[in-house]
């Protein structure tokens, strides 16, 4: 008989203990008795189940304050979709809460029986959301990446989430086989003329729903941290009035894309028309609030998932 690996066996035990605790509602003493282990071991297994993300929690009760802010945002910016989640004043994570909400909305679209095209951007928040998706089989849908999947050193871009989605769901996937930023505008035009790229561009334009991250422009922003832009290039964008970026494209405080050589090098699929696609930005936090506001002002998004603190900022003026 094949033996379970030590790691696999422990995760099996953690999953069993987690199920007994969170689903069956058993106490740690009852889990210890049922599994023939000590109470301390049962406690450690339940903690391991949480640490290994075997346990995913969703809160189904609507919170009135969040609903009020959602409705106010919907009216102010004429949005198709809004989700405001509670803020954690002491939290240090930039994805907790909105990642779970983003995963729930992505899953809702994927549960549709009629075929859809789902376009997705890149970034830490989107990756955290995709990591929350349950295993699914969606052969009727097509998933297309808006951004290139090649980093500045030629390696696969770490936060390009289409490959993470491929592990979670069974649907046709269409990556963008390009660098995030080309070396020149001429190179971008040449690459966009390739047949496989043209088909990806056309598919992205036809997306029924689109999920993107919203990034701030700063020297510690992901575009710099991940090596796509030099610090001086970032300073130049800020000096030209840059307020944020989506899929690599920088825009000003009014949500208008900047007329810069850097934007001319972005290889991403253009955002689908908001008249035909629900384009949802997922972002929260003080650093990103002004970027979210600019994107909403300019109509770059017609949907948003954010937290209470960011929603208050968006509604302040």
PDB file of C-alpha atoms in Angstrom:
ATOM      1  CA  UNK A   1       0.000   0.000   0.000  1.00  0.00           C
ATOM      2  CA  UNK A   2       1.315   3.466  -0.920  1.00  0.00           C
ATOM      3  CA  UNK A   3       2.238   5.579   2.067  1.00  0.00           C
ATOM      4  CA  UNK A   4       1.191   9.185   2.383  1.00  0.00           C
ATOM      5  CA  UNK A   5       4.055  11.653   2.451  1.00  0.00           C
ATOM      6  CA  UNK A   6       4.636  13.214   5.862  1.00  0.00           C
ATOM      7  CA  UNK A   7       3.699  16.673   4.555  1.00  0.00           C
ATOM      8  CA  UNK A   8       0.640  15.424   2.687  1.00  0.00           C
ATOM      9  CA  UNK A   9      -0.522  13.404   5.668  1.00  0.00           C
ATOM     10  CA  UNK A  10      -0.234  16.366   8.005  1.00  0.00           C
ATOM     11  CA  UNK A  11      -2.209  18.573   5.633  1.00  0.00           C
ATOM     12  CA  UNK A  12      -4.865  15.861   5.412  1.00  0.00           C
ATOM     13  CA  UNK A  13      -5.088  15.879   9.208  1.00  0.00           C
ATOM     14  CA  UNK A  14      -5.201  19.689   9.234  1.00  0.00           C
ATOM     15  CA  UNK A  15      -8.000  19.677   6.669  1.00  0.00           C
ATOM     16  CA  UNK A  16      -9.944  17.122   8.721  1.00  0.00           C
ATOM     17  CA  UNK A  17      -9.456  19.138  11.934  1.00  0.00           C
ATOM     18  CA  UNK A  18     -10.395  22.363  10.136  1.00  0.00           C
ATOM     19  CA  UNK A  19     -13.576  20.788   8.758  1.00  0.00           C
ATOM     20  CA  UNK A  20     -14.567  19.472  12.179  1.00  0.00           C
ATOM     21  CA  UNK A  21     -13.981  22.898  13.775  1.00  0.00           C
ATOM     22  CA  UNK A  22     -15.405  25.300  11.179  1.00  0.00           C
ATOM     23  CA  UNK A  23     -18.045  23.189   9.438  1.00  0.00           C
ATOM     24  CA  UNK A  24     -19.164  20.597  11.982  1.00  0.00           C
ATOM     25  CA  UNK A  25     -18.840  23.064  14.865  1.00  0.00           C
ATOM     26  CA  UNK A  26     -16.879  20.705  17.090  1.00  0.00           C
ATOM     27  CA  UNK A  27     -14.766  21.944  20.001  1.00  0.00           C
ATOM     28  CA  UNK A  28     -11.032  21.309  20.115  1.00  0.00           C
ATOM     29  CA  UNK A  29     -11.583  18.724  22.865  1.00  0.00           C
ATOM     30  CA  UNK A  30     -14.100  16.913  20.651  1.00  0.00           C
ATOM     31  CA  UNK A  31     -11.702  17.055  17.684  1.00  0.00           C
ATOM     32  CA  UNK A  32      -8.926  15.618  19.834  1.00  0.00           C
ATOM     33  CA  UNK A  33     -11.160  12.753  20.920  1.00  0.00           C
ATOM     34  CA  UNK A  34     -12.443  12.067  17.390  1.00  0.00           C
ATOM     35  CA  UNK A  35      -8.939  12.027  15.899  1.00  0.00           C
ATOM     36  CA  UNK A  36      -7.219  10.282  18.799  1.00  0.00           C
ATOM     37  CA  UNK A  37      -4.800  13.141  19.488  1.00  0.00           C
ATOM     38  CA  UNK A  38      -4.121  15.592  22.300  1.00  0.00           C
ATOM     39  CA  UNK A  39      -6.014  18.876  22.599  1.00  0.00           C
ATOM     40  CA  UNK A  40      -2.791  20.767  21.871  1.00  0.00           C
ATOM     41  CA  UNK A  41      -2.290  18.774  18.662  1.00  0.00           C
ATOM     42  CA  UNK A  42      -5.872  19.484  17.621  1.00  0.00           C
ATOM     43  CA  UNK A  43      -5.299  23.210  18.206  1.00  0.00           C
ATOM     44  CA  UNK A  44      -2.105  23.134  16.130  1.00  0.00           C
ATOM     45  CA  UNK A  45      -3.864  21.318  13.279  1.00  0.00           C
ATOM     46  CA  UNK A  46      -6.685  23.860  13.179  1.00  0.00           C
ATOM     47  CA  UNK A  47      -4.097  26.665  13.128  1.00  0.00           C
ATOM     48  CA  UNK A  48      -2.215  24.883  10.333  1.00  0.00           C
ATOM     49  CA  UNK A  49      -5.421  24.637   8.288  1.00  0.00           C
ATOM     50  CA  UNK A  50      -5.784  28.427   8.514  1.00  0.00           C
ATOM     51  CA  UNK A  51      -2.094  29.114   7.835  1.00  0.00           C
ATOM     52  CA  UNK A  52      -2.116  26.901   4.731  1.00  0.00           C
ATOM     53  CA  UNK A  53      -5.264  28.677   3.474  1.00  0.00           C
ATOM     54  CA  UNK A  54      -7.294  25.467   3.599  1.00  0.00           C
ATOM     55  CA  UNK A  55      -9.988  27.485   5.346  1.00  0.00           C
ATOM     56  CA  UNK A  56     -11.688  30.326   3.457  1.00  0.00           C
ATOM     57  CA  UNK A  57     -14.306  32.402   5.239  1.00  0.00           C
ATOM     58  CA  UNK A  58     -17.036  34.526   3.678  1.00  0.00           C
ATOM     59  CA  UNK A  59     -19.359  36.816   5.602  1.00  0.00           C
ATOM     60  CA  UNK A  60     -22.857  36.708   4.140  1.00  0.00           C
ATOM     61  CA  UNK A  61     -24.487  39.392   6.292  1.00  0.00           C
ATOM     62  CA  UNK A  62     -24.591  42.810   4.570  1.00  0.00           C
ATOM     63  CA  UNK A  63     -23.165  45.578   6.770  1.00  0.00           C
ATOM     64  CA  UNK A  64     -25.367  48.668   6.633  1.00  0.00           C
ATOM     65  CA  UNK A  65     -22.541  51.241   6.629  1.00  0.00           C
ATOM     66  CA  UNK A  66     -20.811  49.462   3.741  1.00  0.00           C
ATOM     67  CA  UNK A  67     -24.080  49.240   1.809  1.00  0.00           C
ATOM     68  CA  UNK A  68     -24.700  52.972   2.270  1.00  0.00           C
ATOM     69  CA  UNK A  69     -21.233  53.856   0.975  1.00  0.00           C
ATOM     70  CA  UNK A  70     -21.666  51.438  -1.931  1.00  0.00           C
ATOM     71  CA  UNK A  71     -24.898  53.106  -2.985  1.00  0.00           C
ATOM     72  CA  UNK A  72     -23.394  56.591  -2.630  1.00  0.00           C
ATOM     73  CA  UNK A  73     -20.437  55.585  -4.837  1.00  0.00           C
ATOM     74  CA  UNK A  74     -22.776  54.019  -7.378  1.00  0.00           C
ATOM     75  CA  UNK A  75     -24.793  57.227  -7.667  1.00  0.00           C
ATOM     76  CA  UNK A  76     -21.835  59.612  -7.653  1.00  0.00           C
ATOM     77  CA  UNK A  77     -19.822  57.870 -10.372  1.00  0.00           C
ATOM     78  CA  UNK A  78     -22.663  56.111 -12.283  1.00  0.00           C
ATOM     79  CA  UNK A  79     -21.193  52.685 -11.576  1.00  0.00           C
ATOM     80  CA  UNK A  80     -22.548  49.317 -12.658  1.00  0.00           C
ATOM     81  CA  UNK A  81     -21.043  47.438  -9.710  1.00  0.00           C
ATOM     82  CA  UNK A  82     -19.793  48.485  -6.262  1.00  0.00           C
ATOM     83  CA  UNK A  83     -18.639  46.467  -3.266  1.00  0.00           C
ATOM     84  CA  UNK A  84     -17.369  48.148  -0.103  1.00  0.00           C
ATOM     85  CA  UNK A  85     -15.877  45.893   2.562  1.00  0.00           C
ATOM     86  CA  UNK A  86     -15.132  46.749   6.209  1.00  0.00           C
ATOM     87  CA  UNK A  87     -11.782  48.380   6.974  1.00  0.00           C
ATOM     88  CA  UNK A  88      -9.303  46.943   9.464  1.00  0.00           C
ATOM     89  CA  UNK A  89      -7.798  50.007  11.212  1.00  0.00           C
ATOM     90  CA  UNK A  90      -4.880  47.966  12.569  1.00  0.00           C
ATOM     91  CA  UNK A  91      -4.370  45.881   9.446  1.00  0.00           C
ATOM     92  CA  UNK A  92      -1.132  45.929   7.475  1.00  0.00           C
ATOM     93  CA  UNK A  93      -2.264  43.891   4.486  1.00  0.00           C
ATOM     94  CA  UNK A  94      -3.282  45.754   1.322  1.00  0.00           C
ATOM     95  CA  UNK A  95      -5.413  42.855   0.065  1.00  0.00           C
ATOM     96  CA  UNK A  96      -7.331  41.375   3.008  1.00  0.00           C
ATOM     97  CA  UNK A  97     -11.060  41.859   2.559  1.00  0.00           C
ATOM     98  CA  UNK A  98     -11.065  43.096  -1.029  1.00  0.00           C
ATOM     99  CA  UNK A  99      -9.289  39.936  -2.224  1.00  0.00           C
ATOM    100  CA  UNK A 100     -12.111  37.835  -0.811  1.00  0.00           C
ATOM    101  CA  UNK A 101     -14.751  40.177  -2.251  1.00  0.00           C
ATOM    102  CA  UNK A 102     -12.992  40.145  -5.619  1.00  0.00           C
ATOM    103  CA  UNK A 103     -12.858  36.360  -5.611  1.00  0.00           C
ATOM    104  CA  UNK A 104     -16.582  36.172  -4.860  1.00  0.00           C
ATOM    105  CA  UNK A 105     -17.431  38.470  -7.786  1.00  0.00           C
ATOM    106  CA  UNK A 106     -15.083  36.629 -10.178  1.00  0.00           C
ATOM    107  CA  UNK A 107     -16.653  33.352  -9.096  1.00  0.00           C
ATOM    108  CA  UNK A 108     -20.167  34.754  -9.663  1.00  0.00           C
ATOM    109  CA  UNK A 109     -19.281  35.529 -13.283  1.00  0.00           C
ATOM    110  CA  UNK A 110     -17.623  32.165 -13.784  1.00  0.00           C
ATOM    111  CA  UNK A 111     -20.738  30.367 -12.490  1.00  0.00           C
ATOM    112  CA  UNK A 112     -22.736  31.676 -15.457  1.00  0.00           C
ATOM    113  CA  UNK A 113     -23.847  28.943 -17.835  1.00  0.00           C
ATOM    114  CA  UNK A 114     -23.761  31.150 -20.933  1.00  0.00           C
ATOM    115  CA  UNK A 115     -20.260  31.676 -22.384  1.00  0.00           C
ATOM    116  CA  UNK A 116     -18.472  34.876 -21.398  1.00  0.00           C
ATOM    117  CA  UNK A 117     -15.109  36.485 -22.025  1.00  0.00           C
ATOM    118  CA  UNK A 118     -13.444  37.518 -18.769  1.00  0.00           C
ATOM    119  CA  UNK A 119     -10.461  39.883 -19.054  1.00  0.00           C
ATOM    120  CA  UNK A 120      -8.025  40.276 -16.190  1.00  0.00           C
ATOM    121  CA  UNK A 121      -5.147  42.594 -15.394  1.00  0.00           C
ATOM    122  CA  UNK A 122      -2.231  41.978 -13.101  1.00  0.00           C
ATOM    123  CA  UNK A 123      -0.930  42.831  -9.651  1.00  0.00           C
ATOM    124  CA  UNK A 124      -0.755  41.721  -6.050  1.00  0.00           C
ATOM    125  CA  UNK A 125      -4.409  42.356  -5.233  1.00  0.00           C
ATOM    126  CA  UNK A 126      -5.701  40.423  -8.228  1.00  0.00           C
ATOM    127  CA  UNK A 127      -3.345  37.556  -7.475  1.00  0.00           C
ATOM    128  CA  UNK A 128      -4.624  37.461  -3.897  1.00  0.00           C
ATOM    129  CA  UNK A 129      -8.202  37.360  -5.224  1.00  0.00           C
ATOM    130  CA  UNK A 130      -7.464  34.582  -7.714  1.00  0.00           C
ATOM    131  CA  UNK A 131      -5.769  32.598  -4.949  1.00  0.00           C
ATOM    132  CA  UNK A 132      -9.150  32.564  -3.169  1.00  0.00           C
ATOM    133  CA  UNK A 133     -11.007  30.944  -6.063  1.00  0.00           C
ATOM    134  CA  UNK A 134     -12.271  27.398  -5.500  1.00  0.00           C
ATOM    135  CA  UNK A 135     -11.528  24.680  -8.075  1.00  0.00           C
ATOM    136  CA  UNK A 136     -14.018  25.107 -10.926  1.00  0.00           C
ATOM    137  CA  UNK A 137     -14.686  23.718 -14.378  1.00  0.00           C
ATOM    138  CA  UNK A 138     -15.731  26.433 -16.836  1.00  0.00           C
ATOM    139  CA  UNK A 139     -15.067  25.109 -20.355  1.00  0.00           C
ATOM    140  CA  UNK A 140     -17.699  27.470 -21.795  1.00  0.00           C
ATOM    141  CA  UNK A 141     -15.744  30.606 -20.844  1.00  0.00           C
ATOM    142  CA  UNK A 142     -12.626  32.315 -22.195  1.00  0.00           C
ATOM    143  CA  UNK A 143     -10.148  34.119 -19.933  1.00  0.00           C
ATOM    144  CA  UNK A 144      -7.841  36.705 -21.494  1.00  0.00           C
ATOM    145  CA  UNK A 145      -4.915  38.571 -19.944  1.00  0.00           C
ATOM    146  CA  UNK A 146      -4.795  42.325 -20.556  1.00  0.00           C
ATOM    147  CA  UNK A 147      -1.107  42.588 -19.709  1.00  0.00           C
ATOM    148  CA  UNK A 148       2.077  41.062 -21.009  1.00  0.00           C
ATOM    149  CA  UNK A 149       3.523  38.141 -19.081  1.00  0.00           C
ATOM    150  CA  UNK A 150       7.237  38.803 -19.576  1.00  0.00           C
ATOM    151  CA  UNK A 151       9.235  40.768 -17.007  1.00  0.00           C
ATOM    152  CA  UNK A 152      12.092  43.190 -17.661  1.00  0.00           C
ATOM    153  CA  UNK A 153      14.709  40.432 -17.342  1.00  0.00           C
ATOM    154  CA  UNK A 154      12.880  38.070 -19.699  1.00  0.00           C
ATOM    155  CA  UNK A 155      11.378  35.929 -16.937  1.00  0.00           C
ATOM    156  CA  UNK A 156       7.662  35.335 -16.442  1.00  0.00           C
ATOM    157  CA  UNK A 157       6.059  38.293 -14.663  1.00  0.00           C
ATOM    158  CA  UNK A 158       5.297  37.035 -11.152  1.00  0.00           C
ATOM    159  CA  UNK A 159       2.012  38.867 -10.645  1.00  0.00           C
ATOM    160  CA  UNK A 160       0.510  38.001 -14.036  1.00  0.00           C
ATOM    161  CA  UNK A 161      -2.482  36.128 -12.685  1.00  0.00           C
ATOM    162  CA  UNK A 162      -3.762  34.277 -15.734  1.00  0.00           C
ATOM    163  CA  UNK A 163      -1.503  31.340 -14.939  1.00  0.00           C
ATOM    164  CA  UNK A 164      -2.792  31.240 -11.354  1.00  0.00           C
ATOM    165  CA  UNK A 165      -6.330  31.147 -12.748  1.00  0.00           C
ATOM    166  CA  UNK A 166      -5.337  28.258 -14.998  1.00  0.00           C
ATOM    167  CA  UNK A 167      -4.555  26.248 -11.865  1.00  0.00           C
ATOM    168  CA  UNK A 168      -7.927  27.047 -10.302  1.00  0.00           C
ATOM    169  CA  UNK A 169     -10.429  26.775 -13.136  1.00  0.00           C
ATOM    170  CA  UNK A 170     -10.824  24.758 -16.282  1.00  0.00           C
ATOM    171  CA  UNK A 171     -11.423  27.360 -18.968  1.00  0.00           C
ATOM    172  CA  UNK A 172      -9.630  28.394 -22.115  1.00  0.00           C
ATOM    173  CA  UNK A 173      -6.885  30.890 -21.259  1.00  0.00           C
ATOM    174  CA  UNK A 174      -5.321  33.455 -23.548  1.00  0.00           C
ATOM    175  CA  UNK A 175      -2.128  35.020 -22.154  1.00  0.00           C
ATOM    176  CA  UNK A 176      -0.618  38.133 -23.711  1.00  0.00           C
ATOM    177  CA  UNK A 177       2.705  36.791 -25.069  1.00  0.00           C
ATOM    178  CA  UNK A 178       4.520  40.123 -24.765  1.00  0.00           C
ATOM    179  CA  UNK A 179       6.652  42.106 -22.319  1.00  0.00           C
ATOM    180  CA  UNK A 180       4.782  44.399 -19.967  1.00  0.00           C
ATOM    181  CA  UNK A 181       6.682  47.355 -21.435  1.00  0.00           C
ATOM    182  CA  UNK A 182       8.312  47.326 -24.854  1.00  0.00           C
ATOM    183  CA  UNK A 183      11.641  49.018 -25.529  1.00  0.00           C
ATOM    184  CA  UNK A 184       9.987  51.532 -27.872  1.00  0.00           C
ATOM    185  CA  UNK A 185       6.660  52.525 -29.391  1.00  0.00           C
ATOM    186  CA  UNK A 186       7.837  51.092 -32.699  1.00  0.00           C
ATOM    187  CA  UNK A 187       8.551  47.710 -31.114  1.00  0.00           C
ATOM    188  CA  UNK A 188       5.077  47.680 -29.552  1.00  0.00           C
ATOM    189  CA  UNK A 189       3.413  48.380 -32.895  1.00  0.00           C
ATOM    190  CA  UNK A 190       5.462  45.630 -34.534  1.00  0.00           C
ATOM    191  CA  UNK A 191       4.553  43.106 -31.846  1.00  0.00           C
ATOM    192  CA  UNK A 192       0.868  44.063 -31.943  1.00  0.00           C
ATOM    193  CA  UNK A 193       0.824  43.185 -35.640  1.00  0.00           C
ATOM    194  CA  UNK A 194       1.616  39.519 -34.919  1.00  0.00           C
ATOM    195  CA  UNK A 195      -1.368  37.277 -35.632  1.00  0.00           C
ATOM    196  CA  UNK A 196      -1.574  35.663 -32.188  1.00  0.00           C
ATOM    197  CA  UNK A 197      -1.345  39.079 -30.539  1.00  0.00           C
ATOM    198  CA  UNK A 198      -4.049  40.537 -32.791  1.00  0.00           C
ATOM    199  CA  UNK A 199      -6.404  37.752 -31.765  1.00  0.00           C
ATOM    200  CA  UNK A 200      -5.706  38.458 -28.074  1.00  0.00           C
ATOM    201  CA  UNK A 201      -6.312  42.179 -28.609  1.00  0.00           C
ATOM    202  CA  UNK A 202      -9.640  41.414 -30.295  1.00  0.00           C
ATOM    203  CA  UNK A 203     -10.670  39.033 -27.527  1.00  0.00           C
ATOM    204  CA  UNK A 204      -9.858  41.598 -24.837  1.00  0.00           C
ATOM    205  CA  UNK A 205     -11.954  44.222 -26.612  1.00  0.00           C
ATOM    206  CA  UNK A 206     -14.921  41.824 -26.526  1.00  0.00           C
ATOM    207  CA  UNK A 207     -14.733  41.104 -22.776  1.00  0.00           C
ATOM    208  CA  UNK A 208     -18.029  40.933 -20.922  1.00  0.00           C
ATOM    209  CA  UNK A 209     -16.345  41.673 -17.599  1.00  0.00           C
ATOM    210  CA  UNK A 210     -12.885  42.958 -16.726  1.00  0.00           C
ATOM    211  CA  UNK A 211     -11.010  42.921 -13.418  1.00  0.00           C
ATOM    212  CA  UNK A 212      -8.016  45.207 -12.957  1.00  0.00           C
ATOM    213  CA  UNK A 213      -5.830  46.504 -10.179  1.00  0.00           C
ATOM    214  CA  UNK A 214      -5.315  50.225  -9.675  1.00  0.00           C
ATOM    215  CA  UNK A 215      -1.763  51.296  -8.883  1.00  0.00           C
ATOM    216  CA  UNK A 216      -0.346  54.470  -7.370  1.00  0.00           C
ATOM    217  CA  UNK A 217       2.520  56.404  -8.936  1.00  0.00           C
ATOM    218  CA  UNK A 218       5.392  56.663  -6.463  1.00  0.00           C
ATOM    219  CA  UNK A 219       8.987  55.578  -6.182  1.00  0.00           C
ATOM    220  CA  UNK A 220       7.871  52.595  -4.080  1.00  0.00           C
ATOM    221  CA  UNK A 221       5.043  51.676  -6.483  1.00  0.00           C
ATOM    222  CA  UNK A 222       4.966  48.169  -8.023  1.00  0.00           C
ATOM    223  CA  UNK A 223       6.032  49.483 -11.449  1.00  0.00           C
ATOM    224  CA  UNK A 224       9.350  50.512  -9.863  1.00  0.00           C
ATOM    225  CA  UNK A 225       9.649  47.760  -7.265  1.00  0.00           C
ATOM    226  CA  UNK A 226       9.131  45.065  -9.907  1.00  0.00           C
ATOM    227  CA  UNK A 227      11.686  46.648 -12.221  1.00  0.00           C
ATOM    228  CA  UNK A 228       9.433  47.846 -15.049  1.00  0.00           C
ATOM    229  CA  UNK A 229      10.301  51.534 -14.600  1.00  0.00           C
ATOM    230  CA  UNK A 230      13.424  53.327 -13.407  1.00  0.00           C
ATOM    231  CA  UNK A 231      12.994  55.730 -10.499  1.00  0.00           C
ATOM    232  CA  UNK A 232      13.707  58.718 -12.754  1.00  0.00           C
ATOM    233  CA  UNK A 233      11.039  57.556 -15.210  1.00  0.00           C
ATOM    234  CA  UNK A 234       8.559  57.400 -12.331  1.00  0.00           C
ATOM    235  CA  UNK A 235       9.570  60.895 -11.238  1.00  0.00           C
ATOM    236  CA  UNK A 236       8.963  62.128 -14.776  1.00  0.00           C
ATOM    237  CA  UNK A 237       5.449  60.649 -14.789  1.00  0.00           C
ATOM    238  CA  UNK A 238       4.640  62.323 -11.465  1.00  0.00           C
ATOM    239  CA  UNK A 239       6.049  65.623 -12.722  1.00  0.00           C
ATOM    240  CA  UNK A 240       3.690  65.422 -15.701  1.00  0.00           C
ATOM    241  CA  UNK A 241       0.721  65.128 -13.329  1.00  0.00           C
ATOM    242  CA  UNK A 242       0.475  61.339 -13.108  1.00  0.00           C
ATOM    243  CA  UNK A 243      -1.916  60.109 -10.405  1.00  0.00           C
ATOM    244  CA  UNK A 244      -2.189  56.365 -11.008  1.00  0.00           C
ATOM    245  CA  UNK A 245      -1.885  53.483 -13.435  1.00  0.00           C
ATOM    246  CA  UNK A 246      -3.968  50.583 -14.702  1.00  0.00           C
ATOM    247  CA  UNK A 247      -2.295  47.738 -16.593  1.00  0.00           C
ATOM    248  CA  UNK A 248       0.804  49.935 -16.931  1.00  0.00           C
ATOM    249  CA  UNK A 249      -0.977  52.960 -18.441  1.00  0.00           C
ATOM    250  CA  UNK A 250      -0.467  56.118 -16.397  1.00  0.00           C
ATOM    251  CA  UNK A 251      -3.232  58.684 -16.033  1.00  0.00           C
ATOM    252  CA  UNK A 252      -3.665  62.101 -14.416  1.00  0.00           C
ATOM    253  CA  UNK A 253      -5.970  63.208 -11.588  1.00  0.00           C
ATOM    254  CA  UNK A 254      -8.853  63.554 -14.069  1.00  0.00           C
ATOM    255  CA  UNK A 255      -8.435  59.982 -15.303  1.00  0.00           C
ATOM    256  CA  UNK A 256      -6.942  61.005 -18.651  1.00  0.00           C
ATOM    257  CA  UNK A 257      -4.070  58.900 -19.969  1.00  0.00           C
ATOM    258  CA  UNK A 258      -0.792  60.813 -20.042  1.00  0.00           C
ATOM    259  CA  UNK A 259       0.749  61.663 -23.394  1.00  0.00           C
ATOM    260  CA  UNK A 260       4.217  60.277 -22.624  1.00  0.00           C
ATOM    261  CA  UNK A 261       6.777  58.001 -24.313  1.00  0.00           C
ATOM    262  CA  UNK A 262       6.291  55.530 -21.450  1.00  0.00           C
ATOM    263  CA  UNK A 263       2.594  55.064 -22.193  1.00  0.00           C
ATOM    264  CA  UNK A 264       3.523  54.584 -25.846  1.00  0.00           C
ATOM    265  CA  UNK A 265       5.581  51.550 -24.808  1.00  0.00           C
ATOM    266  CA  UNK A 266       2.853  49.787 -22.804  1.00  0.00           C
ATOM    267  CA  UNK A 267       2.008  46.505 -24.547  1.00  0.00           C
ATOM    268  CA  UNK A 268      -1.234  45.833 -22.654  1.00  0.00           C
ATOM    269  CA  UNK A 269      -4.593  45.211 -24.294  1.00  0.00           C
ATOM    270  CA  UNK A 270      -6.602  48.459 -24.148  1.00  0.00           C
ATOM    271  CA  UNK A 271      -9.340  48.524 -21.527  1.00  0.00           C
ATOM    272  CA  UNK A 272     -12.557  47.186 -23.090  1.00  0.00           C
ATOM    273  CA  UNK A 273     -15.287  49.764 -23.857  1.00  0.00           C
ATOM    274  CA  UNK A 274     -17.150  50.562 -20.669  1.00  0.00           C
ATOM    275  CA  UNK A 275     -20.372  50.674 -22.681  1.00  0.00           C
ATOM    276  CA  UNK A 276     -20.135  46.932 -23.340  1.00  0.00           C
ATOM    277  CA  UNK A 277     -17.941  45.625 -20.507  1.00  0.00           C
ATOM    278  CA  UNK A 278     -18.189  45.846 -16.740  1.00  0.00           C
ATOM    279  CA  UNK A 279     -14.680  47.071 -15.806  1.00  0.00           C
ATOM    280  CA  UNK A 280     -14.078  46.547 -12.092  1.00  0.00           C
ATOM    281  CA  UNK A 281     -11.089  48.041 -10.283  1.00  0.00           C
ATOM    282  CA  UNK A 282      -9.975  46.264  -7.100  1.00  0.00           C
ATOM    283  CA  UNK A 283      -7.907  48.426  -4.749  1.00  0.00           C
ATOM    284  CA  UNK A 284      -7.843  49.967  -1.294  1.00  0.00           C
ATOM    285  CA  UNK A 285      -5.588  51.934   1.036  1.00  0.00           C
ATOM    286  CA  UNK A 286      -4.318  55.494   1.564  1.00  0.00           C
ATOM    287  CA  UNK A 287      -1.612  55.184  -1.085  1.00  0.00           C
ATOM    288  CA  UNK A 288      -4.108  54.196  -3.751  1.00  0.00           C
ATOM    289  CA  UNK A 289      -7.129  56.327  -2.853  1.00  0.00           C
ATOM    290  CA  UNK A 290      -6.182  59.255  -5.112  1.00  0.00           C
ATOM    291  CA  UNK A 291      -5.469  56.856  -7.988  1.00  0.00           C
ATOM    292  CA  UNK A 292      -8.873  55.179  -7.555  1.00  0.00           C
ATOM    293  CA  UNK A 293     -10.584  58.575  -7.469  1.00  0.00           C
ATOM    294  CA  UNK A 294      -8.823  59.675 -10.665  1.00  0.00           C
ATOM    295  CA  UNK A 295      -9.804  56.457 -12.464  1.00  0.00           C
ATOM    296  CA  UNK A 296     -13.436  56.921 -11.434  1.00  0.00           C
ATOM    297  CA  UNK A 297     -13.438  60.594 -12.427  1.00  0.00           C
ATOM    298  CA  UNK A 298     -12.196  59.717 -15.894  1.00  0.00           C
ATOM    299  CA  UNK A 299     -14.637  56.852 -16.391  1.00  0.00           C
ATOM    300  CA  UNK A 300     -11.814  54.322 -16.741  1.00  0.00           C
ATOM    301  CA  UNK A 301     -13.820  52.067 -14.418  1.00  0.00           C
ATOM    302  CA  UNK A 302     -17.533  51.442 -14.095  1.00  0.00           C
ATOM    303  CA  UNK A 303     -17.146  49.140 -11.129  1.00  0.00           C
ATOM    304  CA  UNK A 304     -15.050  49.153  -7.958  1.00  0.00           C
ATOM    305  CA  UNK A 305     -14.260  46.900  -5.008  1.00  0.00           C
ATOM    306  CA  UNK A 306     -12.684  48.808  -2.121  1.00  0.00           C
ATOM    307  CA  UNK A 307     -12.856  49.270   1.642  1.00  0.00           C
ATOM    308  CA  UNK A 308     -14.725  51.713   3.896  1.00  0.00           C
ATOM    309  CA  UNK A 309     -11.779  54.066   4.479  1.00  0.00           C
ATOM    310  CA  UNK A 310     -11.104  54.404   0.761  1.00  0.00           C
ATOM    311  CA  UNK A 311     -14.819  54.835   0.049  1.00  0.00           C
ATOM    312  CA  UNK A 312     -14.957  57.695   2.530  1.00  0.00           C
ATOM    313  CA  UNK A 313     -12.085  59.389   0.676  1.00  0.00           C
ATOM    314  CA  UNK A 314     -13.816  58.906  -2.669  1.00  0.00           C
ATOM    315  CA  UNK A 315     -16.983  60.505  -1.325  1.00  0.00           C
ATOM    316  CA  UNK A 316     -15.279  63.350   0.549  1.00  0.00           C
ATOM    317  CA  UNK A 317     -15.148  66.033  -2.159  1.00  0.00           C
TER     318      UNK A 317
END
